[in-house]
Structures are given as C-alpha cells and as structure tokens.
Short mmCIF file of C-alpha atoms in Angstrom, two decimals:
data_model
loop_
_atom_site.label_atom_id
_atom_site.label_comp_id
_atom_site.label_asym_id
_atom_site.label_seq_id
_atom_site.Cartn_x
_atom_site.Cartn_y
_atom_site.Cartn_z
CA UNK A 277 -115.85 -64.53 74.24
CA UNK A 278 -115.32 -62.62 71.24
CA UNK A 279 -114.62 -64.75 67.59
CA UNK A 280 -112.92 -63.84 64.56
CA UNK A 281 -115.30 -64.74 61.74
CA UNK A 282 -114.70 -67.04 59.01
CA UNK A 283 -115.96 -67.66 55.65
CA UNK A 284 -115.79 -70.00 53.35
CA UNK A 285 -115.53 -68.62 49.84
CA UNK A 286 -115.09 -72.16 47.49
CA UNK A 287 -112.51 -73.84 48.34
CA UNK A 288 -111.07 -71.45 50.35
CA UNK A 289 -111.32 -69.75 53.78
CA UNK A 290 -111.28 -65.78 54.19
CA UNK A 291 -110.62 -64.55 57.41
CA UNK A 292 -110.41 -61.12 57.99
CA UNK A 293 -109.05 -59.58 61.61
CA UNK A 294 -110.69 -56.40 62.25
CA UNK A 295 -109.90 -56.16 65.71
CA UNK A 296 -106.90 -55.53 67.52
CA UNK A 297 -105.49 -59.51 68.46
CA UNK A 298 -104.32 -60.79 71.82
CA UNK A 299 -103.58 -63.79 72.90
CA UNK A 300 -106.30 -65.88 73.79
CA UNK A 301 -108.10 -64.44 70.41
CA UNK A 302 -105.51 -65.90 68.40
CA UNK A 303 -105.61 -69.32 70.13
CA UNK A 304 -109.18 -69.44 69.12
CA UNK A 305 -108.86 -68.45 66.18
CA UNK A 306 -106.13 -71.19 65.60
CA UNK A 307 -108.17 -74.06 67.05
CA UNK A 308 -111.15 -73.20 65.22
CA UNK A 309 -109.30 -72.23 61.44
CA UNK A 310 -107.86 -75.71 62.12
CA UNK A 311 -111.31 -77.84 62.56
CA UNK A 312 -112.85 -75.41 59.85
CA UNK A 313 -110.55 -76.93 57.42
CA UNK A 314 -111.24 -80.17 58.12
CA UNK A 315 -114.96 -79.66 58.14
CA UNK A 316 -115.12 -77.48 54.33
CA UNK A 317 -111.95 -79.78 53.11
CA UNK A 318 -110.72 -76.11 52.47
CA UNK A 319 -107.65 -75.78 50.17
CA UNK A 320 -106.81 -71.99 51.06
CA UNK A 321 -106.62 -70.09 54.14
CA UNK A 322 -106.83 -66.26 53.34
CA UNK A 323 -105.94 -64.20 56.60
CA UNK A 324 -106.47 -60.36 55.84
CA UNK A 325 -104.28 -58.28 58.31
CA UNK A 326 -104.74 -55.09 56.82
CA UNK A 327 -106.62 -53.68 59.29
CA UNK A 328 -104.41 -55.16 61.88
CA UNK A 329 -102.03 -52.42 63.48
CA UNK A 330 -100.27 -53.45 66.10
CA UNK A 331 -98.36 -57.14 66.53
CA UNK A 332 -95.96 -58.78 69.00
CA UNK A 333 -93.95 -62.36 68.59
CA UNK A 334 -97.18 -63.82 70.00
CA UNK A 335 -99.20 -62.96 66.83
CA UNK A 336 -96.35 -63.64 63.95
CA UNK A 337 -95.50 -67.22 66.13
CA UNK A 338 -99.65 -67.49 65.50
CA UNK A 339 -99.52 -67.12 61.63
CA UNK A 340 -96.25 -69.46 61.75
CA UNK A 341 -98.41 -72.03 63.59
CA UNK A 342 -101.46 -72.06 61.39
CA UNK A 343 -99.96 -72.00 58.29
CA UNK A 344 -97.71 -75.06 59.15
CA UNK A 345 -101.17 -76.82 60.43
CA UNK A 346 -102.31 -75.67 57.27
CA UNK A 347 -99.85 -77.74 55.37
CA UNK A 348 -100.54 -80.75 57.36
CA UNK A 349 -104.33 -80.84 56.32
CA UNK A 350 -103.41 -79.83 52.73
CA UNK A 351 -104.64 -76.01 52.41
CA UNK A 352 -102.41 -73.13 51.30
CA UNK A 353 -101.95 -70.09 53.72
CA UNK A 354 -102.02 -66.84 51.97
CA UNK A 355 -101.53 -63.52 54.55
CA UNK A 356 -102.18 -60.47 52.83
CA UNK A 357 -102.47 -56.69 53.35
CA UNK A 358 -99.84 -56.33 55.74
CA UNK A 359 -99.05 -53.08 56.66
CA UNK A 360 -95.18 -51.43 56.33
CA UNK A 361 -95.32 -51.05 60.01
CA UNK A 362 -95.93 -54.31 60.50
CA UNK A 363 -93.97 -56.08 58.36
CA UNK A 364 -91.00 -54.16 59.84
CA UNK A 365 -92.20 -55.35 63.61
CA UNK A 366 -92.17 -58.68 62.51
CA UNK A 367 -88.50 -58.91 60.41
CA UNK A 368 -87.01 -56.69 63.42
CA UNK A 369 -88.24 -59.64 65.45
CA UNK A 370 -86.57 -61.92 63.77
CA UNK A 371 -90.34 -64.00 62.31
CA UNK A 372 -89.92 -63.91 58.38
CA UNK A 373 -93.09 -66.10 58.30
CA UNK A 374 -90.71 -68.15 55.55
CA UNK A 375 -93.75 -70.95 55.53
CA UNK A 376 -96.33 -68.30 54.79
CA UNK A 377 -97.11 -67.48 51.73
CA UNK A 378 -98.35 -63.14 51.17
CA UNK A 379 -99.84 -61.14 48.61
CA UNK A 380 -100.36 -57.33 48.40
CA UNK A 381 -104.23 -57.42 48.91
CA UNK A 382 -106.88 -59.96 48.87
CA UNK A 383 -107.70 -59.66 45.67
CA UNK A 384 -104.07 -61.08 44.55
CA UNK A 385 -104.39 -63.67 47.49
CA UNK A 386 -107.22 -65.14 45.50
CA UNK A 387 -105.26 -65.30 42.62
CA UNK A 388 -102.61 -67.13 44.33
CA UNK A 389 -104.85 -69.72 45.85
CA UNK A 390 -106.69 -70.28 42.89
CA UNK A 391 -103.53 -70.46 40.85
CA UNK A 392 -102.53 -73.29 43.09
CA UNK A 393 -105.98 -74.82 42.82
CA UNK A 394 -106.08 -74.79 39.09
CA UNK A 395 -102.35 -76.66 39.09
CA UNK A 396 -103.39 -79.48 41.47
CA UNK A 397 -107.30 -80.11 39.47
CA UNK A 398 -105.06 -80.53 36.26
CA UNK A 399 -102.63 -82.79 38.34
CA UNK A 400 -105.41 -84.70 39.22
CA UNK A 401 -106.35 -85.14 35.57
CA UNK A 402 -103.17 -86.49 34.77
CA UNK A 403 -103.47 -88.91 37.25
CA UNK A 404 -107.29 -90.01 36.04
CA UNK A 405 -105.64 -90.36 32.38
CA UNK B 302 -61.23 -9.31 95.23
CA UNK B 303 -65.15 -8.91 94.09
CA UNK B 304 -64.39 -5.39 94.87
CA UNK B 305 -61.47 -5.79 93.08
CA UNK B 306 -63.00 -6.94 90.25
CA UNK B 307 -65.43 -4.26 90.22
CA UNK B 308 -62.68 -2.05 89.46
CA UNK B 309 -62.44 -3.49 86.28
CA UNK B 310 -65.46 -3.17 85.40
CA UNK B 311 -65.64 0.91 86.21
CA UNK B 312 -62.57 0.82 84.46
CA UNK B 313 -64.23 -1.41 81.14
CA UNK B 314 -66.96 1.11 81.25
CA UNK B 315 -64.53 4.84 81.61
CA UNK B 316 -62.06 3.74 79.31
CA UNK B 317 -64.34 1.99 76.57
CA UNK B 318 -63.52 4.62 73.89
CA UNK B 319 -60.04 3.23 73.96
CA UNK B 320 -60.71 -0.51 74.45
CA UNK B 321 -62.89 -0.76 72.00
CA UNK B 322 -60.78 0.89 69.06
CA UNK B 323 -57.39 -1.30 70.11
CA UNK B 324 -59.88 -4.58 70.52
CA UNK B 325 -61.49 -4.27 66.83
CA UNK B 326 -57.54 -3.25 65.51
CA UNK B 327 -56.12 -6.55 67.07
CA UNK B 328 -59.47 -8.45 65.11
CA UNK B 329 -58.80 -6.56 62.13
CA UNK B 330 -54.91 -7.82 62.39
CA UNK B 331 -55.94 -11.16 63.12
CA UNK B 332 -58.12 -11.22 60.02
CA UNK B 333 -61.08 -11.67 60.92
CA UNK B 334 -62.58 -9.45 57.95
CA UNK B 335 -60.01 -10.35 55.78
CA UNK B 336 -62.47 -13.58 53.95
CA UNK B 337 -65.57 -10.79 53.61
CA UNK B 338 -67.66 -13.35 55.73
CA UNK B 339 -68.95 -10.35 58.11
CA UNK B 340 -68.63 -6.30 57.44
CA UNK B 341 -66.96 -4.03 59.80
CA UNK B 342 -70.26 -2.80 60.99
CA UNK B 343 -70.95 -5.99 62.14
CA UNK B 344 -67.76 -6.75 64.04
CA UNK B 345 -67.69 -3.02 65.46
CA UNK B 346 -71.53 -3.62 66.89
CA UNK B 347 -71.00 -7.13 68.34
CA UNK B 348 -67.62 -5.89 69.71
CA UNK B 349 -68.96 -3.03 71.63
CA UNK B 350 -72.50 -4.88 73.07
CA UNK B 351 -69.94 -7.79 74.11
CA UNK B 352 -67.75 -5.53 76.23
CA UNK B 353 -71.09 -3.70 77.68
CA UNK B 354 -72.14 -7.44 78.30
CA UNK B 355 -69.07 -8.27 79.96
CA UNK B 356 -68.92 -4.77 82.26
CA UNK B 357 -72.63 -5.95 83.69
CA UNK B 358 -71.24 -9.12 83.86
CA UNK B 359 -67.97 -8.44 85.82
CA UNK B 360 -69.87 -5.60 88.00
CA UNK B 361 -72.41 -8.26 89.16
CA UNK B 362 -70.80 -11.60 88.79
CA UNK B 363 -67.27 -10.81 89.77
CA UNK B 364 -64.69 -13.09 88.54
CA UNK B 365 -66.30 -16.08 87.92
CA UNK B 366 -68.00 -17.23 84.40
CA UNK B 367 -69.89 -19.66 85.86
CA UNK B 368 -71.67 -17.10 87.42
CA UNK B 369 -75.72 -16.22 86.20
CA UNK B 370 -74.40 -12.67 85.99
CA UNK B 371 -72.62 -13.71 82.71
CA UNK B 372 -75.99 -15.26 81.02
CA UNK B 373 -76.41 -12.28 78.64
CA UNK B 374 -72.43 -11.77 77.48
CA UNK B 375 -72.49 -15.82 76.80
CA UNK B 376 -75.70 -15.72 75.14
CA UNK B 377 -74.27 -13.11 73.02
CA UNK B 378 -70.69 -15.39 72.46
CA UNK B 379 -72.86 -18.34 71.88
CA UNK B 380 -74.94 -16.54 68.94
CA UNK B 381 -71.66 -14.45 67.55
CA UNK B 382 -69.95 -18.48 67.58
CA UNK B 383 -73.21 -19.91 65.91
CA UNK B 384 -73.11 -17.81 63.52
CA UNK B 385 -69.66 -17.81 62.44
CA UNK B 386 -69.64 -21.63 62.55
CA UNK B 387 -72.19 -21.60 59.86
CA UNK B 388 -70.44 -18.67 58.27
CA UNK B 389 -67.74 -21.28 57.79
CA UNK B 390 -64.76 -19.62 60.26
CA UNK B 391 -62.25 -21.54 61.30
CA UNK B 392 -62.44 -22.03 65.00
CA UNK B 393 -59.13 -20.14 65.81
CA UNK B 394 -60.74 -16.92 63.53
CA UNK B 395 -63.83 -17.26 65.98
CA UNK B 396 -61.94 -17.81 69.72
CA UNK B 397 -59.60 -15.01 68.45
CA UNK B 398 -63.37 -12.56 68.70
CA UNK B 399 -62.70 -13.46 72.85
CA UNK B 400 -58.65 -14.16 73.56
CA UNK B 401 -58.05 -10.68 71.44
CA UNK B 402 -60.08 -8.97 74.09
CA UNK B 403 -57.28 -9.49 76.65
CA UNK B 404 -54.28 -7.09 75.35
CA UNK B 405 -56.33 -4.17 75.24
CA UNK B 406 -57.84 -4.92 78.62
CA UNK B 407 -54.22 -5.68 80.08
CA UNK B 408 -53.71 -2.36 78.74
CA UNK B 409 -55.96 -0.24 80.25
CA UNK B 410 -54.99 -1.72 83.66
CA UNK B 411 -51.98 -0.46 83.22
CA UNK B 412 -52.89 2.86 82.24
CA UNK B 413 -54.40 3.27 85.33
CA UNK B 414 -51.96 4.53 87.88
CA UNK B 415 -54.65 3.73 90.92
CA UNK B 416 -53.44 0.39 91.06
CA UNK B 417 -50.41 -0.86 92.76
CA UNK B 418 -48.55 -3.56 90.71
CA UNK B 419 -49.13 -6.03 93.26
CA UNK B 420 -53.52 -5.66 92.76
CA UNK B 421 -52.64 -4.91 88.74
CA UNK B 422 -51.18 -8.15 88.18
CA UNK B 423 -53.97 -9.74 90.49
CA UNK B 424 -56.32 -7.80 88.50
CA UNK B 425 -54.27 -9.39 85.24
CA UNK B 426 -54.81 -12.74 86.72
CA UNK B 427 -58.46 -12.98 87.09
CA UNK B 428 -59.31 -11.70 83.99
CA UNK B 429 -56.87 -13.98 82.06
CA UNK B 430 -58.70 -16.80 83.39
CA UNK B 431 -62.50 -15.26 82.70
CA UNK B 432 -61.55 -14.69 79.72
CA UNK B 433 -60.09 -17.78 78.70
CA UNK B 434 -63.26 -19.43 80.14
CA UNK B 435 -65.39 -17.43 77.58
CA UNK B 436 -62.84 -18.38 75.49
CA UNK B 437 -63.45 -22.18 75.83
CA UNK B 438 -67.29 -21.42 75.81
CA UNK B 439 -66.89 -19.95 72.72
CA UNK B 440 -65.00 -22.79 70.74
CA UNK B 441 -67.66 -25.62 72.95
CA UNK B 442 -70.70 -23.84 71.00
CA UNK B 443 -68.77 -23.21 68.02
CA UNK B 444 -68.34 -27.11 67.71
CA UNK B 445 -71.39 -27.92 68.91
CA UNK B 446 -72.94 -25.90 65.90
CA UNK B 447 -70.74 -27.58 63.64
CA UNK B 448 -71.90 -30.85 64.72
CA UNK B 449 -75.31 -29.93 64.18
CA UNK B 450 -74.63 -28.80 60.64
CA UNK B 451 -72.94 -32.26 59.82
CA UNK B 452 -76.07 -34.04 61.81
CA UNK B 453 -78.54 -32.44 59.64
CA UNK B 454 -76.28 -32.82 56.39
CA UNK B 455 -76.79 -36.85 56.72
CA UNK B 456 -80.18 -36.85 57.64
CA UNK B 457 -80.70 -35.04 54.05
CA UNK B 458 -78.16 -37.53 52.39
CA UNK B 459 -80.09 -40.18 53.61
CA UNK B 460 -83.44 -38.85 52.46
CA UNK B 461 -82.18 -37.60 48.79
CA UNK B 462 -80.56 -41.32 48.04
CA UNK B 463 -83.33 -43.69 49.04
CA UNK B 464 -85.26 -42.94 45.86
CA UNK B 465 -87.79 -45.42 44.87
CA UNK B 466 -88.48 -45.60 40.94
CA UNK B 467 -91.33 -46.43 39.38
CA UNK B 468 -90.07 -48.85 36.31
CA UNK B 469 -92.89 -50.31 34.57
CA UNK B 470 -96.56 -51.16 36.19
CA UNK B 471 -96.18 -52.95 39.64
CA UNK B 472 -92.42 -53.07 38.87
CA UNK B 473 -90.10 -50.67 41.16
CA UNK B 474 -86.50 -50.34 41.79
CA UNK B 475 -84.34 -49.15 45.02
CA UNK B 476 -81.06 -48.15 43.56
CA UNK B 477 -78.68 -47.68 46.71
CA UNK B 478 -75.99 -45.40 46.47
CA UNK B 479 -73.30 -45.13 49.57
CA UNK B 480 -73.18 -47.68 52.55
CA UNK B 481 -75.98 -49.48 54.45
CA UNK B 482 -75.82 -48.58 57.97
CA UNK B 483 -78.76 -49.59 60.29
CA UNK B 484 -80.58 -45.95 60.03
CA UNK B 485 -80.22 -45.92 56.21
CA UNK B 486 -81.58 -49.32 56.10
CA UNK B 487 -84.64 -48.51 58.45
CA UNK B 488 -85.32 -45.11 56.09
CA UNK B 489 -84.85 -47.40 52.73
CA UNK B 490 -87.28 -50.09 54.28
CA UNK B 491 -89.80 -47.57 54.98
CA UNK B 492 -89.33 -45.68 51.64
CA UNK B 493 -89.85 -48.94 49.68
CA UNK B 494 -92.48 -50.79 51.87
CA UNK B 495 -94.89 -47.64 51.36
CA UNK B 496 -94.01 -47.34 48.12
CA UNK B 497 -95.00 -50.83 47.49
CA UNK B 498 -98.45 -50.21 48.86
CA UNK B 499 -98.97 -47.34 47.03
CA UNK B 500 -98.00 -48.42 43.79
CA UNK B 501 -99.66 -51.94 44.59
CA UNK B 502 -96.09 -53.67 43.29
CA UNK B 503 -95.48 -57.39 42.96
CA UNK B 504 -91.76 -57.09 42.11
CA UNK B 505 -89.06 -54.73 43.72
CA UNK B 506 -85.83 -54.64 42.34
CA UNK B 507 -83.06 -53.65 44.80
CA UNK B 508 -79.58 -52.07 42.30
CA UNK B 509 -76.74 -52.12 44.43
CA UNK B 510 -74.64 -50.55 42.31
CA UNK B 511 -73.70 -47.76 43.98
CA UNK B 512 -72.82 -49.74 47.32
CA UNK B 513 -68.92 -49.54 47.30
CA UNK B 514 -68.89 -52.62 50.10
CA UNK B 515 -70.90 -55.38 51.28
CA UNK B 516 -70.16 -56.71 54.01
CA UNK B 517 -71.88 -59.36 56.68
CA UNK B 518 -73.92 -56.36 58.35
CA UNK B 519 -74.73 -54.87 55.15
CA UNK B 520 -76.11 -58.12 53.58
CA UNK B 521 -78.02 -58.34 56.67
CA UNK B 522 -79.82 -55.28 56.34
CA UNK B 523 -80.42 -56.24 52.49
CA UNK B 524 -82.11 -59.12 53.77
CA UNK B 525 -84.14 -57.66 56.11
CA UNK B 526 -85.35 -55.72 53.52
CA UNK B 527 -86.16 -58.01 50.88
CA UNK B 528 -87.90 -60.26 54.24
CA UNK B 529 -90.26 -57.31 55.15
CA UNK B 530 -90.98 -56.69 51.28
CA UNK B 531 -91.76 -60.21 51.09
CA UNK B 532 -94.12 -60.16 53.63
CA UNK B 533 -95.99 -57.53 52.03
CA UNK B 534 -96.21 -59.71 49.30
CA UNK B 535 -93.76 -58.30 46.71
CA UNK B 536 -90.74 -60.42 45.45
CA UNK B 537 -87.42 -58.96 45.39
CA UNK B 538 -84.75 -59.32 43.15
CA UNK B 539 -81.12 -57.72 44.11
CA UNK B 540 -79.15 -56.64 40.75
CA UNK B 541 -75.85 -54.72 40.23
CA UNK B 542 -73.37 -56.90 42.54
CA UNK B 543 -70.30 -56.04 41.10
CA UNK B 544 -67.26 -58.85 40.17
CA UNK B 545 -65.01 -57.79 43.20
CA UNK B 546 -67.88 -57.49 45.77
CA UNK B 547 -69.21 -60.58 44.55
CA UNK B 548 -66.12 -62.11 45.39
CA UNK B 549 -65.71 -60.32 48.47
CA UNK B 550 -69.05 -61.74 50.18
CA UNK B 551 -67.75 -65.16 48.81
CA UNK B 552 -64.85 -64.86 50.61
CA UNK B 553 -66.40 -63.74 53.93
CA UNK B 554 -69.09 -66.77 53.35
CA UNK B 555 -72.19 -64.18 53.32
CA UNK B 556 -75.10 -65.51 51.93
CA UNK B 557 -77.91 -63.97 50.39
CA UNK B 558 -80.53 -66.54 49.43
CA UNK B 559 -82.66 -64.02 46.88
CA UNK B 560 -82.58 -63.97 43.58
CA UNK B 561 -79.84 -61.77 42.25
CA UNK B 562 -78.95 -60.12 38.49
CA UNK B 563 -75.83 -59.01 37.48
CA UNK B 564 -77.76 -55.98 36.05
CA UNK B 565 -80.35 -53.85 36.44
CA UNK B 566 -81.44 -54.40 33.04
CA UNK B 567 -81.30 -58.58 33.90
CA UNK B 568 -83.68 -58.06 37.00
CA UNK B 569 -86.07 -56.00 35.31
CA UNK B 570 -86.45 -58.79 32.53
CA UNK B 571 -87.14 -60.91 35.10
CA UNK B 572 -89.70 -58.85 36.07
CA UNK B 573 -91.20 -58.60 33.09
CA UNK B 574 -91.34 -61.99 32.33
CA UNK B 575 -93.01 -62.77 36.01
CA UNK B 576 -95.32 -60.48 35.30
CA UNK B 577 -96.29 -61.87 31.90
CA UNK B 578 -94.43 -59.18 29.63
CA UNK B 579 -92.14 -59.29 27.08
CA UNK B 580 -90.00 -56.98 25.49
CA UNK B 581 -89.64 -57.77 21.62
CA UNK B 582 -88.14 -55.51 18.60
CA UNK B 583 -90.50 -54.62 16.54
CA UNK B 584 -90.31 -55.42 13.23
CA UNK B 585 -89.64 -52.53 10.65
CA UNK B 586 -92.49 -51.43 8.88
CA UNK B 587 -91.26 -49.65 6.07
CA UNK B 588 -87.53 -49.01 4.40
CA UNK B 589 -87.41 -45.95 5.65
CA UNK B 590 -88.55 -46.29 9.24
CA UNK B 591 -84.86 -46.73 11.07
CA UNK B 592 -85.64 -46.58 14.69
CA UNK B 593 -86.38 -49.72 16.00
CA UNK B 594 -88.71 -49.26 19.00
CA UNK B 595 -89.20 -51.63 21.89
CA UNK B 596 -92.80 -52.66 22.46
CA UNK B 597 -94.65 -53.91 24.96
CA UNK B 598 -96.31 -56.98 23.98
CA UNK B 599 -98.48 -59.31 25.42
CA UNK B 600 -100.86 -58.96 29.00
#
C-alpha cells in the first residue's frame, strides 16, 4: 500500500502530500505521523498541502485529528500551502481547523515552529537557573 | 375561419400602401420618435417587414400565435423589443409598436365592402386577440431583456467593489462597500484568498466601512472569510465598524471573535507592528526642511 513520506528535519517533521488523499491513506498517515513523533521526540509537524487539490470532511476531520494527537505528545502542527480552493471547501464545510496552526508556505511554517522552539529552549533555561 | 383569416391576409398584403402610412401616423402620435431614441427610417423599415411578417404569418398560420407560422414576425417583435428595452423605452412606448397596428387594420376591414358585417366583426375578433397575443409577447421579451440588463449590472457591481489593495509588503486590505450577500461574499473570498497567495501576505485587513448594516448573516460571511484566510495562513484584522453598527451587532448578540480596529489606519498599525515595522516621524534635519516625512524604520 502506498505511504506518504516523512522526514525529519531537526526537531521537526515535514510531510509533504503529493498525491491525491483518500481515506485509508490518511489513516496511515495518521497512525504512522503519530508513532514518528514519539520515536524522533519531534516538536513540529509540518504538513504541506499545496499540492493537494481536492478535499472532503474526511481529510479536514484528518488534520483536526493529528494535530490534536499532536498536542498530546507535545509537537506543534503547522499546515501550510493551502490552496484558495481549498480553504473555501473546508470553511463551507463548516472545519475551521481552529487547533491547527497555518502558514502561507513552508518556508514561514519553519519559522513558526522554530519560533516556538526557540521560546520553550529559553523557558527551559529559566527553569535550569 | 382559416379561410377567413386568409382574407386578411390578401387584404394586409392589397391594401399595405394604406396600412402602413395610418400604422407609422398612430406611432408617430403615440410618440414613439418623440425622445430621438430611433429615426423614422428605422420605425418606417421595421414597420413595413413586421406587417410582411405578419401577412406570411396569418396566410399560413391562421389565427393562432402560437402557431410556427408566426416564428419569423415574433423573432422580428422579440429583436424590435430587445432593442428598445436597452434603448431605454418605456414598456407602454414599445407594446404601443404592436396594439397601434390594430386601428388601421380594423380599418381596412371595413373598407372592404366584400365582407358582410357579421364575418367583419368575426374578422375584428380574431385579429384583436392575435394581436394582443403579440402584444403580450412583446412586453414578456421586453422584460425579460430588462432583467438581463439589471443581471449583468450586479455581476459588474460585484466585480468593481471587491478590490483588494496592496498596503505595505505582505500587508493587504479588503475595503467592502454595499451589503454582504452570500454571492458577494463567495467573489470577495476568492478575490482576497488569491490575492493572498500572490502577494505571499501574512496580514489582511478587512475595512468595513462602507457596509451600511451588519447583521447575523453578514457577520457570518465576515467570518467565513477571515476562517478561510486563516487557513491560508494570513491573520485578519476587521477595521471601520462604525459606533451605531457596533451597537447594532451588540444588540442582536453577534459575535465576531477577530481582532477588530476602529480604523483603518488602527489595523494597519497593527500590522505593522506584527510584522516588525514601525512608523516614526522623522526628525527635522535642517530649519528649513518643513515636511515631516514618515519613515519606515526598522526590519
């Protein structure tokens, strides 16, 4: 069965979907974003959707999902490059994604997560003083 | 009475010479070239292929407009009412180009001593009615035109006021002018969304100014905008909510849960400042030097 790919890039994770989603893709790629967190200790999820044309409740319930899982184990979800089309699909549907964080393109989803990354290191140095 | 009928007609097509001058005097009378909107020319040439239009029409199709037989003198009413309905005619001025047909017809059956009264005022009878048939087809495509015009006039108000302005790098703004319906709102999304990728903005500001009323719907289709903008991963900020509408959508308990500005010039501070900029006077140089300039400083 076909995968969508991810990387680890730091801290983070960078998934990009290339391929038009259905549903048993995004299960998988749920389930394994989830233990791939766990395993890297990730602090970022970057999902790239810019490529992605077409979505249904299915898909926006998906990026709901593993953002909120996201929170649980501690990482930051960050979608970006969502197309006009799309983001009207989704509001029309009534899935704001309000626990998802976005950003334009990946570029400014980096900054994001790192921005977030930089806050909680000099957090931690507080606490060590 | 189709052979009946077919009197007529011989009698449209003998007798035009005098049907035609009476018919274009009772126009004349009426006024239709009194407002200049067509010449004489045009009324005597439209005039005389109608009533050749109408003798096929009533040779072939006898006494009923419904009949195929008629296709050519309604295609020519329908054009002659299209035209005049974006000539701007009232739609009396352009049923009068059909009903004013009937005296001069009544007329000319009663010229003709052939007839006995009984068949004349048959005669009268069906032609009343075809006529006031055309009549009625006349005014249907005269409104129908009309509607058209006033279809296409908002589709071009609600492309000229959705303008999205570029205000400063990666800073836009939406100001709305006239109500939010659904359509407007779907055109405005569009128009900004696109925008936004374009222009690779972080911060839309949406001036509602020019909104005379906000009510629930209309708050609902601002938030549906600043959602999908959101998801694109711009922030919105709504400015220009005037004192009584702001009390208004108090009153009726609508929410919006966005950051708002009283004024444009608030929200676009706000920009600035999320975007690291400042605006600062500049300090002046030189006695002489008056203006004081804003500058951009910092980033």
């Amino acid at each position: 069965m076909d995968r969508i790919p991810i990387l680890k890039f730091g801290n983070a994770l960078l998934v990009t979907i290339q391929v038009d989603m259905h549903d048993r893709l995004a299960t998988a790629l749920e389930e394994d974003l989830t233990s791939k967190i766990v395993e890297y200790g990730a602090k970022g999820v970057l999902i790239d959707i810019s490529a992605l044309e077409i979505v249904d409740s299915f898909i926006g319930r998906m990026l709901d999902n593993i953002a909120a899982v996201s929170r649980i184990l501690d990482a930051d979800t960050v979608v970006v490059g969502m197309r006009p089309a799309v983001a009207i699909t989704l509001v029309e549907l009534g899935l704001s994604l309000t626990g998802v964080k976005t950003a334009l393109n990946v570029e400014r989803g980096m900054a994001l997560i790192h921005a977030r990354l930089k806050t909680s290191d000099s957090e931690d140095d507080d606490a060590e003083d | 009475m189709a052979a009946n009928v077919g009197t007529v007609a011989e009698l449209v097509g003998s007798s035009e010479q005098l049907i035609l001058p009476e018919w274009i005097d009772l126009q004349k009378k009426a006024g239709s070239l009194n407002t200049g909107r067509i010449t004489e020319n045009e009324l005597v040439s439209q005039s005389r292929e109608f009533l050749h239009l109408l003798r096929d029409g009533l040779a072939k199709g006898g006494s009923d407009a419904s009949n195929p037989a008629y296709g050519p003198a309604k295609q020519l009413l329908a054009d002659v009412s299209r035209s005049r309905a974006l000539q701007g005619f009232s739609p009396s001025e352009t049923a009068t180009f059909v009903f004013s047909l009937k005296q001069p017809l009544f007329n000319t059956l009663n010229r003709n001593s052939t007839l006995s009264p009984a068949q004349a005022a048959e005669l009268t009878w069906s032609v009343t009615l075809l006529l006031d048939e055309l009549g009625l087809f006349t005014l249907e495509v005269f409104q129908k035109s009309r509607e058209e015009v006033i279809v296409r006039q908002q589709r071009e108000i609600a492309e000229l006021s959705t303008p999205v302005v570029k205000l400063w790098d990666g800073i836009l703004a939406l100001p709305l002018i006239g109500t939010l319906d659904s359509q407007r709102t779907q055109v405005v999304m569009e128009n900004l969304l696109q925008t936004i990728v374009d222009s690779e903005a972080a911060i839309a500001i949406i001036d509602i100014t020019g909104v005379p009323t906000v009510d629930t719907l209309t708050a609902q289709h601002l938030l549906k905008t600043v959602a999908a903008a959101r998801l694109m991963g711009a922030d919105c900020i709504v400015s220009g909510i005037r004192p009584q509408i702001a009390q208004t959508m108090v009153h009726l308990g609508v929410e919006l849960n966005v950051v708002s500005k009283a004024t444009l010039a608030d929200a676009l501070a706000v920009a600035l400042e999320r975007t690291g900029r400042a605006v600062t006077k500049q300090k002046r140089q030189a006695a002489s030097e008056q203006t004081k300039t804003p500058a951009e400083k910092g980033q």
